[in-house]
Short mmCIF file of C-alpha atoms in Angstrom, two decimals:
data_model
loop_
_atom_site.label_atom_id
_atom_site.label_comp_id
_atom_site.label_asym_id
_atom_site.label_seq_id
_atom_site.Cartn_x
_atom_site.Cartn_y
_atom_site.Cartn_z
CA MET W 1 -27.79 -131.30 -72.84
CA THR W 2 -28.23 -129.89 -69.41
CA ALA W 3 -30.69 -131.30 -66.95
CA GLN W 4 -33.39 -128.92 -65.81
CA LYS W 5 -34.02 -128.74 -62.10
CA HIS W 6 -37.56 -129.45 -61.01
CA LYS W 7 -38.72 -126.91 -58.44
CA GLU W 8 -41.41 -127.84 -55.97
CA PRO W 9 -44.00 -125.10 -55.41
CA LYS W 10 -43.77 -123.61 -51.95
CA GLU W 11 -46.78 -124.05 -49.73
CA LYS W 12 -48.49 -120.89 -48.59
CA THR W 13 -47.99 -119.99 -44.97
CA THR W 14 -49.45 -117.31 -42.76
CA GLN W 15 -47.42 -114.62 -41.03
CA THR W 16 -46.95 -116.88 -38.01
CA GLY W 17 -45.46 -119.58 -40.22
CA GLN W 18 -48.42 -121.96 -39.93
CA LYS W 19 -50.09 -123.56 -42.90
CA PRO W 20 -53.68 -122.37 -43.50
CA GLU W 21 -56.39 -124.88 -42.72
CA LYS W 22 -58.20 -126.38 -45.69
CA GLY W 23 -61.56 -126.33 -43.86
CA GLU W 24 -61.96 -122.54 -43.94
CA THR W 25 -64.67 -121.33 -46.29
CA THR W 26 -66.45 -118.04 -46.78
CA LEU W 27 -70.06 -117.53 -47.71
CA GLY W 28 -69.41 -115.29 -50.69
CA PHE W 29 -72.08 -113.26 -52.44
CA THR W 30 -74.56 -116.09 -53.03
CA GLY W 31 -74.35 -117.26 -49.43
CA LEU W 32 -74.97 -113.77 -48.10
CA LEU W 33 -77.86 -113.26 -50.51
CA GLY W 34 -79.34 -116.57 -49.37
CA ILE W 35 -79.12 -115.49 -45.73
CA VAL W 36 -80.79 -112.15 -46.53
CA LEU W 37 -83.64 -113.89 -48.35
CA LEU W 38 -84.15 -116.38 -45.53
CA ALA W 39 -84.10 -113.59 -42.95
CA GLY W 40 -86.63 -111.60 -44.96
CA ALA W 41 -88.92 -114.60 -45.11
CA LEU W 42 -88.48 -115.26 -41.40
CA PHE W 43 -89.34 -111.69 -40.42
CA ASN W 44 -92.51 -111.81 -42.55
CA VAL W 45 -93.84 -115.03 -41.02
CA PRO W 46 -96.15 -113.12 -38.59
CA ALA W 47 -97.75 -111.38 -41.59
CA ILE W 48 -98.77 -114.71 -43.15
CA MET W 49 -99.98 -116.51 -40.02
CA LYS W 50 -103.60 -115.57 -40.70
CA VAL W 51 -105.79 -117.34 -43.24
CA PRO W 52 -105.36 -115.61 -46.62
CA VAL W 53 -108.67 -114.03 -47.53
CA THR W 54 -107.85 -111.26 -49.97
CA THR W 55 -105.64 -111.29 -53.02
CA GLU W 56 -103.02 -109.25 -51.12
CA ASP W 57 -102.82 -111.89 -48.40
CA LYS W 58 -102.35 -114.64 -50.96
CA MET W 59 -99.62 -112.70 -52.77
CA MET W 60 -97.84 -112.05 -49.46
CA LEU W 61 -97.89 -115.79 -48.79
CA VAL W 62 -96.46 -116.52 -52.24
CA VAL W 63 -93.72 -113.89 -51.88
CA VAL W 64 -92.63 -115.15 -48.45
CA ILE W 65 -92.55 -118.77 -49.61
CA ALA W 66 -90.57 -117.80 -52.73
CA MET W 67 -88.06 -115.85 -50.61
CA ALA W 68 -87.59 -118.80 -48.26
CA ILE W 69 -87.14 -121.32 -51.08
CA GLY W 70 -84.82 -119.01 -53.02
CA GLY W 71 -82.66 -118.36 -49.96
CA ALA W 72 -82.44 -122.07 -49.15
CA VAL W 73 -81.47 -122.92 -52.72
CA LEU W 74 -78.76 -120.25 -52.75
CA LEU W 75 -77.29 -121.53 -49.50
CA ILE W 76 -77.41 -125.19 -50.45
CA PHE W 77 -76.02 -124.87 -53.99
CA ARG W 78 -73.39 -122.14 -53.46
CA LYS W 79 -69.84 -122.69 -54.67
CA LYS W 80 -67.51 -123.89 -51.97
CA ASN W 81 -63.88 -122.78 -51.99
#
């Protein structure tokens, strides 16, 4: 029987020969969607600063709060690379 050689996997390197840092992460689709939802809620804050009197005002308040909560949830619970 012949002994099989065990090959170690080569570590990935960049073009400059340096190893990539493990701390680099990207936002991905869910992170970007979370930022868009939070930004949309932030830009609509002046529209909800008055006391909601009509049904439209109350629905605007609900929509802005839902956008803010949804964006925060997407950012907090996104997959990390």
